[in-house]
Coordinates of C-alpha atoms and ligand atoms in Angstrom, one line a residue:
X150 CA -25.0 2.8 -4.1
X151 CA -23.6 5.3 -1.4
X152 CA -23.3 3.6 1.9
X153 CA -23.8 5.9 4.8
X154 CA -21.0 6.2 7.5
X155 CA -21.3 6.1 11.3
X156 CA -17.8 7.0 12.2
X157 CA -18.7 10.4 12.4
X158 CA -21.8 12.7 12.5
X159 CA -22.8 14.3 9.3
X160 CA -22.3 18.2 9.3
X161 CA -25.0 20.1 7.2
X162 CA -23.2 20.1 3.8
X163 CA -22.2 16.5 4.3
X164 CA -25.8 15.4 4.9
X165 CA -27.0 17.2 2.2
X166 CA -24.6 15.8 -0.2
X167 CA -25.5 12.1 1.1
X168 CA -29.2 12.6 0.7
X169 CA -28.8 14.0 -2.8
X170 CA -26.6 11.1 -3.8
X171 CA -29.5 8.9 -2.6
X172 CA -32.0 10.7 -4.4
X173 CA -30.0 10.6 -7.8
X174 CA -29.0 6.8 -7.3
X175 CA -32.4 5.7 -6.7
X176 CA -35.0 8.0 -8.1
X177 CA -37.6 4.8 -8.1
X178 CA -37.5 4.6 -4.4
X179 CA -36.7 7.7 -2.8
X180 CA -36.8 11.8 -3.3
X181 CA -35.4 14.8 -1.5
X182 CA -37.2 17.9 -0.9
X183 CA -37.0 21.1 1.1
X184 CA -39.9 21.4 3.4
X185 CA -38.6 24.8 4.8
X186 CA -35.8 26.7 5.9
X187 CA -34.5 26.8 9.1
X188 CA -34.0 30.3 11.2
X189 CA -30.5 30.5 9.6
X190 CA -31.8 29.6 6.4
X191 CA -30.7 26.0 6.0
X192 CA -32.9 23.8 4.1
X193 CA -34.9 21.0 6.1
X194 CA -34.4 18.1 3.9
X195 CA -37.3 15.5 3.8
X196 CA -36.8 12.4 2.3
X197 CA -39.7 10.6 0.9
X198 CA -39.1 6.6 0.7
X199 CA -41.7 4.1 -1.5
X200 CA -41.6 1.9 -4.5
X201 CA -42.9 4.6 -7.3
X202 CA -43.8 1.8 -9.4
X203 CA -46.6 0.8 -6.9
X204 CA -48.1 4.4 -6.9
X205 CA -46.7 7.7 -5.1
X206 CA -46.1 8.2 -1.6
X207 CA -49.3 10.3 -1.0
X208 CA -51.6 7.5 -2.2
X209 CA -50.2 5.0 0.3
X210 CA -50.2 4.9 4.1
X211 CA -47.1 6.7 5.3
X212 CA -45.0 6.7 8.4
X213 CA -43.3 9.8 9.7
X214 CA -39.4 9.9 11.1
X215 CA -37.5 12.8 12.3
X216 CA -34.2 13.4 14.4
X217 CA -32.2 16.0 16.0
X218 CA -34.9 18.9 17.0
X219 CA -32.5 19.3 19.9
X220 CA -29.2 20.6 18.8
X221 CA -26.8 18.4 20.6
X222 CA -29.0 15.1 19.8
X223 CA -27.0 14.2 16.8
X224 CA -27.4 10.6 17.2
X225 CA -31.1 11.2 16.3
X226 CA -29.9 12.1 12.9
X227 CA -28.0 9.1 12.6
X228 CA -30.5 6.8 13.5
X229 CA -32.7 8.6 10.7
X230 CA -30.0 8.1 8.1
X231 CA -29.4 4.4 9.3
X232 CA -33.2 3.8 8.4
X233 CA -32.7 5.4 5.2
X234 CA -29.6 3.4 4.2
X235 CA -31.3 0.4 5.4
X236 CA -34.4 0.9 3.4
X237 CA -32.3 1.7 -0.1
X238 CA -30.0 -1.1 0.3
X239 CA -32.1 -3.9 1.4
X240 CA -35.3 -3.2 -0.9
X241 CA -35.6 -6.0 -3.2
X242 CA -33.3 -8.2 -1.4
X243 CA -33.9 -12.1 -1.2
X244 CA -33.3 -12.6 2.3
X245 CA -35.9 -11.7 5.3
X246 CA -34.9 -8.3 5.7
X247 CA -34.9 -7.4 2.0
X248 CA -38.4 -9.1 1.6
X249 CA -39.7 -7.2 4.8
X250 CA -38.3 -3.9 3.1
X251 CA -39.5 -4.7 -0.1
X252 CA -43.2 -5.2 1.2
X253 CA -43.3 -2.3 3.2
X254 CA -42.1 0.2 0.8
X255 CA -44.3 -1.6 -2.1
X256 CA -47.4 -0.9 0.0
X257 CA -46.2 2.1 2.4
X258 CA -44.2 5.0 2.5
X259 CA -41.6 6.7 4.7
X260 CA -41.4 10.5 5.3
X261 CA -37.9 11.1 6.7
X262 CA -36.7 14.3 8.2
X263 CA -33.3 13.4 9.4
X264 CA -32.2 16.8 10.9
X265 CA -35.0 18.8 12.2
X266 CA -32.9 21.6 13.6
X267 CA -29.8 21.9 11.2
X268 CA -28.7 25.3 12.9
X269 CA -28.7 23.9 16.5
X270 CA -26.7 20.8 15.0
X271 CA -24.2 22.7 13.2
X272 CA -23.2 24.4 16.3
X273 CA -22.5 21.1 18.3
X274 CA -20.7 19.9 15.7
X275 CA -18.5 22.8 14.8
X276 CA -14.7 22.9 15.5
X277 CA -15.1 25.1 18.2
X278 CA -18.7 23.7 19.4
X279 CA -21.3 25.3 21.3
X280 CA -24.0 23.3 22.9
X281 CA -27.5 25.1 23.3
X282 CA -30.8 23.1 23.6
X283 CA -32.2 23.5 20.0
X284 CA -32.8 26.5 17.7
X285 CA -30.2 29.5 17.5
X286 CA -32.6 32.2 17.5
X287 CA -31.9 34.5 20.2
X288 CA -34.6 33.9 23.0
X289 CA -36.2 35.0 25.0
X290 CA -34.1 38.1 25.0
X291 CA -32.4 39.5 22.0
X292 CA -29.1 40.5 23.8
X293 CA -27.0 38.3 26.2
X294 CA -27.9 38.7 29.6
X295 CA -25.6 39.0 32.7
X296 CA -24.6 36.3 34.8
X297 CA -22.6 33.1 34.3
X298 CA -23.0 31.3 31.0
X299 CA -21.3 28.3 29.5
X300 CA -18.2 28.7 26.8
X301 CA -15.1 27.0 25.7
X302 CA -12.9 29.1 27.6
X303 CA -9.4 27.7 27.0
X304 CA -10.4 27.5 23.3
X305 CA -9.5 23.5 22.9
X306 CA -12.8 22.7 20.9
X307 CA -14.1 21.2 24.4
X308 CA -16.6 22.2 26.9
X309 CA -15.8 20.4 29.9
X310 CA -16.6 20.8 33.3
X311 CA -14.9 23.3 35.7
X312 CA -14.2 22.6 39.4
X313 CA -13.3 25.4 41.6
X314 CA -12.0 24.6 45.4
X315 CA -14.2 26.0 48.1
X316 CA -14.2 25.0 51.6
X317 CA -18.0 25.1 51.4
X318 CA -18.7 23.4 48.0
X319 CA -21.2 20.8 47.8
X320 CA -18.7 18.2 46.3
X321 CA -15.9 16.2 47.6
X322 CA -13.6 13.6 46.0
X323 CA -14.4 10.0 45.9
X324 CA -12.5 7.9 48.1
X325 CA -12.6 5.0 45.4
X326 CA -11.7 7.2 42.5
X327 CA -10.2 10.7 43.5
X328 CA -11.1 11.9 39.8
X329 CA -14.7 11.6 40.5
X330 CA -16.7 14.0 43.0
X331 CA -19.4 12.5 45.0
X332 CA -21.9 14.8 47.0
X333 CA -20.9 15.8 50.7
X334 CA -22.8 13.7 53.4
X335 CA -25.3 15.9 55.2
X336 CA -23.4 15.8 58.5
X337 CA -20.0 16.4 56.8
X338 CA -18.7 19.3 58.9
X339 CA -15.7 19.9 57.0
X340 CA -13.2 17.5 58.0
X341 CA -13.1 15.6 54.5
X342 CA -12.0 18.1 52.0
X343 CA -10.8 19.3 49.6
X344 CA -14.7 20.7 48.4
X345 CA -15.3 21.9 45.3
X346 CA -18.0 23.9 43.2
X347 CA -18.8 22.7 39.8
X348 CA -19.4 24.9 36.7
X349 CA -19.7 24.3 33.0
X350 CA -16.9 25.5 31.6
X351 CA -17.8 28.9 31.2
X352 CA -17.5 32.8 32.4
X353 CA -19.3 35.6 33.9
X354 CA -20.6 38.2 31.7
X355 CA -21.0 41.9 33.3
X356 CA -19.5 43.0 36.5
X357 CA -18.1 40.7 39.2
X358 CA -17.8 41.8 42.4
X359 CA -15.5 38.8 43.1
X360 CA -18.1 37.0 45.4
X361 CA -21.6 36.8 43.8
X362 CA -23.1 35.7 40.5
X363 CA -25.9 34.1 39.1
X364 CA -26.7 32.0 36.2
X365 CA -27.4 33.9 32.9
X366 CA -30.5 32.7 31.3
X367 CA -29.6 31.2 27.9
X368 CA -29.0 33.1 25.1
X369 CA -30.5 30.7 22.8
X370 CA -33.5 29.5 25.1
X371 CA -35.6 28.0 22.8
X372 CA -36.7 24.4 23.1
X373 CA -38.7 23.9 19.7
X374 CA -40.1 20.6 21.0
X375 CA -42.5 22.6 23.2
X376 CA -43.4 24.5 20.0
X377 CA -46.3 22.0 18.7
X378 CA -49.4 23.1 19.0
X379 CA -51.1 20.9 21.4
X380 CA -51.3 22.2 24.7
X381 CA -48.6 24.8 23.9
X382 CA -48.1 27.2 26.9
X383 CA -46.6 30.7 26.5
X384 CA -43.2 31.4 28.2
X385 CA -44.5 32.5 31.7
X386 CA -46.0 29.1 32.1
X387 CA -43.3 27.1 30.4
X388 CA -39.7 28.1 29.4
X389 CA -38.4 28.0 25.8
X390 CA -42.1 27.1 24.0
X391 CA -41.7 30.2 21.8
X392 CA -44.0 33.1 21.0
X393 CA -47.0 30.9 19.8
X394 CA -47.5 27.4 18.6
X395 CA -45.5 26.8 15.7
X396 CA -44.0 30.1 15.9
X397 CA -40.6 28.5 15.1
X398 CA -39.8 28.2 11.4
X399 CA -38.6 24.3 12.1
X400 CA -41.6 23.2 13.6
X401 CA -43.8 25.4 11.5
X402 CA -42.5 23.3 8.5
X403 CA -43.0 20.1 10.1
X404 CA -46.6 20.8 11.1
X405 CA -47.3 22.1 7.8
X406 CA -46.1 19.0 6.0
X407 CA -47.5 16.7 8.7
X408 CA -51.1 18.3 8.4
X409 CA -50.9 18.6 4.4
X410 CA -50.3 14.7 4.6
X411 CA -53.0 13.0 6.4
X412 CA -51.8 9.7 5.0
X413 CA -49.2 9.6 7.9
X414 CA -50.6 7.0 10.5
X415 CA -47.7 7.4 13.0
X416 CA -44.4 8.9 14.0
X417 CA -41.2 8.6 15.8
X418 CA -38.9 11.6 16.6
X419 CA -35.4 10.4 17.8
X420 CA -33.8 12.3 20.7
X421 CA -31.2 11.2 23.0
X422 CA -30.8 10.0 26.1
X423 CA -32.4 7.1 28.3
X424 CA -32.8 4.2 26.0
X425 CA -36.5 4.4 26.4
X426 CA -39.4 4.9 23.9
X427 CA -41.6 7.7 25.2
X428 CA -45.3 8.0 24.5
X429 CA -48.4 10.0 25.4
X430 CA -49.8 10.8 27.5
X431 CA -47.6 13.9 28.9
X432 CA -50.5 15.6 30.9
X433 CA -53.0 13.0 32.1
X434 CA -53.0 9.4 33.2
X435 CA -53.2 6.6 31.0
X436 CA -56.8 6.0 31.9
X437 CA -57.8 9.0 30.5
X438 CA -57.0 7.5 26.9
X439 CA -59.8 5.6 24.9
X440 CA -59.4 2.2 26.0
X441 CA -58.6 0.5 22.5
X442 CA -56.1 3.3 21.9
X443 CA -54.0 2.4 25.2
X444 CA -54.1 -1.2 24.5
X445 CA -53.1 -0.7 20.9
X446 CA -50.0 1.7 22.4
X447 CA -49.2 -0.9 24.8
X448 CA -48.9 -3.6 22.1
X449 CA -46.8 -1.3 20.1
X450 CA -44.6 -0.7 22.8
X451 CA -44.1 -4.2 23.7
X452 CA -43.0 -4.7 20.1
X453 CA -40.9 -2.1 20.2
X454 CA -38.9 -3.2 23.5
X455 CA -38.7 -6.4 21.9
X456 CA -36.9 -5.1 18.8
X457 CA -34.7 -2.3 20.4
X458 CA -34.5 -3.3 24.2
X459 CA -35.6 -0.1 25.1
X460 CA -38.3 0.2 27.7
X461 CA -41.8 2.0 26.6
X462 CA -42.9 4.6 29.1
X463 CA -46.0 6.7 29.2
X464 CA -44.5 10.2 29.9
X465 CA -47.2 11.1 32.5
X466 CA -46.2 8.2 34.5
X467 CA -42.6 7.4 34.0
X468 CA -40.7 10.2 32.7
X469 CA -41.3 13.5 34.6
X470 CA -38.7 15.7 35.6
X471 CA -40.6 17.2 38.2
X472 CA -43.3 15.2 40.1
X473 CA -45.8 18.0 40.2
X474 CA -45.1 19.5 36.7
X475 CA -45.6 18.5 33.0
X476 CA -44.2 19.2 29.7
X477 CA -46.5 20.2 27.1
X478 CA -46.3 21.4 23.3
X479 CA -44.3 18.1 22.3
X480 CA -44.1 16.4 19.2
X481 CA -45.8 12.9 20.3
X482 CA -48.7 14.3 22.1
X483 CA -49.5 16.6 19.1
X484 CA -49.8 13.8 16.7
X485 CA -51.9 11.7 19.0
X486 CA -54.0 14.0 20.7
X487 CA -54.8 16.3 17.3
X488 CA -54.3 14.0 14.4
X489 CA -54.9 10.7 16.2
X490 CA -52.0 8.8 15.3
X491 CA -49.6 6.8 17.3
X492 CA -46.5 8.7 17.6
X493 CA -43.3 8.2 19.9
X494 CA -40.1 9.8 21.2
X495 CA -37.3 7.3 21.0
X496 CA -34.6 8.6 23.5
X497 CA -31.7 7.0 22.1
X498 CA -28.5 5.8 24.0
X499 CA -27.8 5.6 27.6
X500 CA -24.4 6.0 29.4
X501 CA -25.3 4.7 32.6
X502 CA -27.4 1.9 31.0
X503 CA -24.4 0.9 28.6
X504 CA -22.2 0.9 31.8
X505 CA -24.3 -1.6 33.4
X506 CA -26.3 0.8 35.7
X507 CA -29.8 -0.4 36.4
X508 CA -32.5 2.4 36.3
X509 CA -36.1 2.1 37.3
X510 CA -36.5 5.9 37.8
X511 CA -35.2 7.3 34.6
X512 CA -35.8 10.9 35.9
X513 CA -35.6 10.7 39.4
X514 CA -31.9 8.8 39.0
X515 CA -30.4 12.2 37.9
X516 CA -31.5 13.6 41.6
X517 CA -29.9 10.6 43.4
X518 CA -28.3 7.4 42.9
X519 CA -25.6 5.3 44.7
X520 CA -22.2 6.4 44.3
X521 CA -21.3 3.2 43.0
X522 CA -23.1 4.0 39.8
X523 CA -20.8 6.9 39.1
X524 CA -18.0 4.4 39.4
X525 CA -19.2 2.0 37.1
X526 CA -19.7 4.7 34.8
X527 CA -16.3 6.3 34.9
X528 CA -14.7 2.7 34.6
X529 CA -16.9 1.8 31.8
X530 CA -15.8 5.3 29.9
X531 CA -12.3 4.5 30.7
X532 CA -12.5 1.0 28.8
X533 CA -14.9 2.2 26.3
X534 CA -15.1 6.0 25.6
X535 CA -12.4 6.3 23.6
X536 CA -9.7 9.0 23.4
X537 CA -10.6 11.9 25.3
X538 CA -14.1 11.0 27.1
X539 CA -12.7 11.7 30.0
X540 CA -10.4 14.5 30.5
X541 CA -8.2 14.4 33.6
X542 CA -8.3 17.7 35.7
X543 CA -5.8 20.0 34.5
X544 CA -5.2 23.6 35.9
X545 CA -6.5 26.7 34.2
X546 CA -6.2 30.5 35.2
X547 CA -9.5 31.4 35.1
X548 CA -9.9 35.4 34.1
X549 CA -12.6 36.1 36.7
X550 CA -12.4 33.0 39.1
X551 CA -8.7 32.5 39.3
X552 CA -7.1 29.4 39.4
X553 CA -9.6 26.4 38.6
X554 CA -9.4 23.1 37.1
X555 CA -11.1 21.8 33.7
X556 CA -11.6 18.3 33.1
X557 CA -14.3 15.6 33.4
X558 CA -16.7 13.7 30.9
X559 CA -16.6 15.2 27.4
X560 CA -20.3 15.1 27.5
X561 CA -21.0 15.3 23.8
X562 CA -19.4 11.8 23.1
X563 CA -20.3 10.1 26.3
X564 CA -23.6 11.5 28.0
X565 CA -25.3 13.1 25.3
X566 CA -24.2 10.7 22.4
X567 CA -22.7 7.5 22.3
X568 CA -18.8 7.1 21.5
X569 CA -18.7 6.7 17.5
X570 CA -17.5 3.3 17.5
X571 CA -21.0 2.4 19.4
X572 CA -23.0 4.7 17.1
X573 CA -24.1 2.3 14.6
X574 CA -25.1 -0.6 17.1
X575 CA -26.9 1.9 19.1
X576 CA -29.2 3.1 16.2
X577 CA -29.6 -0.3 14.1
X578 CA -32.5 -1.6 16.1
X579 CA -34.5 1.5 15.7
X580 CA -35.1 0.5 11.8
X581 CA -36.5 -2.6 12.8
X582 CA -39.0 -0.8 15.0
X583 CA -39.8 1.8 12.2
X584 CA -40.5 -0.9 9.9
X585 CA -42.7 -2.8 12.2
X586 CA -44.7 0.6 13.1
X587 CA -45.0 1.1 9.3
X588 CA -46.2 -2.1 8.5
X589 CA -49.2 -2.1 11.1
X590 CA -50.7 0.8 9.2
X591 CA -54.3 0.2 7.6
X592 CA -54.1 -0.4 3.9
X593 CA -56.7 -0.6 1.6
X594 CA -57.0 -2.9 -1.2
X595 CA -59.7 -4.7 -3.4
X596 CA -61.7 -7.5 -2.3
X597 CA -63.8 -8.3 -5.3
X598 CA -65.5 -6.6 -8.3
X599 CA -68.5 -8.0 -9.9
X600 CA -70.3 -7.0 -12.8
X601 CA -73.8 -8.3 -14.1
X602 CA -75.6 -7.7 -17.3
X603 CA -79.1 -6.8 -16.7
X604 CA -80.1 -6.7 -20.4
X605 CA -80.0 -3.6 -22.6
X606 CA -77.3 -1.4 -21.7
X607 CA -77.9 -2.0 -18.0
X608 CA -75.3 -3.2 -15.6
X609 CA -75.1 -4.2 -11.9
X610 CA -71.9 -3.5 -10.5
X611 CA -70.4 -4.3 -7.3
X612 CA -67.0 -3.4 -5.5
X613 CA -65.9 -4.4 -2.6
X614 CA -62.8 -3.0 -1.0
X615 CA -61.1 -4.1 2.6
X616 CA -58.7 -2.8 4.9
X617 CA -55.5 -5.5 5.3
X618 CA -53.8 -3.7 7.7
X619 CA -53.6 -4.3 11.4
X620 CA -54.9 -1.0 12.5
X621 CA -58.5 0.3 11.8
X622 CA -58.2 2.6 8.8
X623 CA -59.2 5.5 11.2
X624 CA -55.8 4.3 13.3
X625 CA -57.2 5.1 16.6
X626 CA -60.5 6.2 18.6
X627 CA -58.9 9.6 19.1
X628 CA -59.3 10.2 15.4
X629 CA -62.8 9.4 15.4
X630 CA -63.3 12.2 18.1
X631 CA -61.6 14.3 15.7
X632 CA -63.9 13.7 13.1
X633 CA -61.6 11.8 10.6
X634 CA -63.2 11.7 7.3
X635 CA -64.6 8.2 6.4
X636 CA -63.4 5.8 3.5
X637 CA -65.3 6.4 0.2
X638 CA -65.6 4.9 -2.9
X639 CA -66.3 6.7 -6.1
X640 CA -68.0 5.9 -9.4
X641 CA -66.0 8.1 -11.6
X642 CA -68.1 8.0 -14.8
X643 CA -67.5 9.0 -18.4
X644 CA -70.2 11.1 -20.4
X645 CA -72.1 7.8 -21.9
X646 CA -73.0 6.4 -18.2
X647 CA -75.8 7.1 -16.3
X648 CA -76.2 6.0 -12.6
X649 CA -79.7 4.5 -12.4
X650 CA -79.2 3.1 -8.2
X651 CA -76.6 4.3 -6.1
X652 CA -74.4 7.2 -5.2
X653 CA -71.6 8.1 -7.2
X654 CA -69.7 8.7 -3.9
X655 CA -70.4 6.2 -1.5
X656 CA -69.3 7.0 1.9
X657 CA -68.4 3.8 3.9
X658 CA -67.2 4.7 7.2
X659 CA -64.1 3.3 8.8
X660 CA -63.0 -0.4 8.0
X661 CA -61.9 -2.5 11.1
X662 CA -58.5 -4.0 11.4
X663 CA -57.1 -6.5 13.8
X664 CA -55.4 -4.5 16.4
X665 CA -58.3 -4.9 18.9
X666 CA -58.8 -8.5 18.2
X667 CA -58.7 -10.0 21.8
X668 CA -57.5 -13.8 22.1
X669 CA -61.3 -15.0 23.1
X670 CA -61.6 -17.6 20.4
X671 CA -65.2 -17.9 21.0
X672 CA -66.0 -14.0 19.6
X673 CA -67.3 -14.1 15.8
X674 CA -64.9 -12.6 13.3
X675 CA -67.4 -10.6 11.4
X676 CA -66.1 -9.0 8.2
X677 CA -66.0 -5.7 9.8
X678 CA -62.7 -4.7 7.6
X679 CA -64.9 -4.8 4.2
X680 CA -67.1 -2.3 2.5
X681 CA -68.9 -2.0 -0.8
X682 CA -70.6 0.1 -3.2
X683 CA -73.1 -1.2 -5.5
X684 CA -74.5 0.5 -8.5
X685 CA -77.1 0.1 -11.3
X686 CA -75.8 1.7 -14.4
X687 CA -76.8 2.4 -18.0
X688 CA -73.9 2.6 -20.7
X689 CA -73.0 0.8 -23.7
X690 CA -70.9 -2.4 -24.0
X691 CA -67.2 -1.3 -24.2
X692 CA -67.6 1.7 -22.1
X693 CA -64.9 2.4 -19.5
X694 CA -65.5 3.0 -16.1
X695 CA -63.2 4.7 -13.6
X696 CA -63.7 3.5 -9.9
X697 CA -61.2 4.9 -7.0
X698 CA -61.6 4.0 -3.2
X699 CA -59.7 6.2 -0.6
X700 CA -59.3 7.1 2.9
X701 CA -57.3 9.6 4.6
X702 CA -54.8 7.0 6.2
X703 CA -55.1 3.7 4.3
X704 CA -54.3 4.9 0.8
X705 CA -55.8 4.9 -2.4
X706 CA -56.9 2.3 -5.0
X707 CA -58.0 2.8 -8.4
X708 CA -59.5 0.5 -11.0
X709 CA -60.8 0.8 -14.5
X710 CA -63.5 -1.6 -15.7
X711 CA -64.4 -2.1 -19.4
X712 CA -68.3 -3.0 -19.7
X713 CA -68.9 -6.5 -21.3
Ligands
ZN287 ZN1 -34.4 15.7 23.0

C-alpha cells in the first residue's frame, strides 16, 4: 500500500493522486469523494475511512478531521494525511496500535478533509509562493488597493523580511547576535544605532511621494475560518468574515457535509502554530457552558495533552489576540454551539517551544518577551532549521525605497511550519488524539432479544439496546438544548404481522454514557445506558421480523428475527 511521504508538502495534484491510490488500494476501508469545489474549481477531497464489512460509515458514529483552512498552514494537511496513512496501514495489525485502529474502524468512521483550502495552499506551495490568509478570492475589494503590499521582490522564490536603515526606526541590532533585531529601549535617544524599520519583502503600489505610505489592505482578505454560521459577524465588525455565513464555497461545502451527517460526534481542525489544543468557548467564559459539557471538554483536553504534549486551552480565557475582542464564526464554536459536539482547533508546531522557550501567555508572547527568547530561537534555527531557514541580510536596491537589505527567517519553514525533517514527528501524536476522540463516541449495540410464544400466533417480543460508548448518545448537554432527535427502536413489520401491543416506532430518549461518572463509589450505577421496546404481535410461525434501532449520533443496528 502506498506510503505517505513527509519529506515534502503535497501540492494539489500529488495529494489528489495519493488519495486516489489509497481509495483504489483499500476499497474495503476507504473511499474518496469530492464534497464541493473551491473558488478556483479545485475539488475538496474527503476521505471516508471505516471497515465497510461492518456497515457503511453513515450507520456508525463518525469523527471529523480537516486541515489547512489557512493557506500557509500546510502542516495541517500533513497531519490529516498522517492520520489516513496510520489508519490504512495499521488496520488489521496484531500489535497494540493495530488492534486499536481495527477496533475503532470496525465500530466507527472518520471523515477526513486533508485540504480544506486547496487554492490558498497551492499559492503557498508554488515555486514563486505567495502567502495569503485563506481563500484566493479578491476580498473585500475587487481590485488591488494602493499602499504597501507583500511580494517576492527579487524573484528568488522566498518572501523574507526587508530592513531599511532609518535613524528613527524602532529596531536595533542585538548586542549578543548582530543578525537579530531587538526593540529599542524607551529611553534610547539615538546613540545606539544603526536603527531600522522592518517590513515584509514588498513594494508600494500607487503614487509614492518618497516619504509616506500606508499598508494596503490585503488583496485576498478573507479568513474563511470566520465564515462559519455561529455568531458570524459582517466585515464592519470582523475583517475577513465574508459576505454572509458560508458565503465561501469551501466553508459551504464543509457545513453542508457536516450537517448532512448527524452521525458526526466531534471534530478537529488542524492549523498552525502554537502547540496548543484550542476549544470553545471563544466568546464567553467557561462558566457559561453546561457543567457536564465543560467537565467532558476538560477530560478530553487532559487526554489530548497526555497524547500530544500540547496544552488544551479555552480560547476565551487563554488565546485572545486582544484582551477586549473575541473572534467568532470559527469551526469549533459552530460544531459545539450549533450541533452540540465537541470540537477542537489543533494549532500544530511552535518554533519558540521547539527552541525551548517557555510560553505561558500564548498570544501575549508576541507582543512582548525577553530578548533572550529571540536569541534562543535564532540559535535553534541555526542548528536545526536546515538550509535557508535563516537568510543572512543581503543588500538589494529597492525600486522605491532605495538601498535595503533582505533576509531573516524564511517563515514558511520555520515559524508557520516546522522544518521538513521534523514534520512527521510533529504531526504523528495527533493521530493518537484523533483515535482517542473517535473511540469515546456513543455507540449503539444490542443488549438482548427475547421472544416468547403466547400460544396460537401470538408472541411477546422484547428488544433491549444499549449505549456502550463513553459519551452519552446525545454527546453533549448543548445537543439537548438544540433538541437532538432521540434514539428510536422500530419494528419494521411484514404484511402478515399485526402489532397488538406496543408502538411500531418507540422513541426511547437518550442513553447515558460513562463520561459524567464521578469517582464517588457510593453512587448507584443504574443502567441508564439501556433502552427497550416491547411488543405483542400476531404472526404465523416462520415469519421474519425486521428490527432497527438508531440514534443520530450512536449508529444504527439492524436485526432480523424468525418467529418460532
Ligand atoms: Zn489557522
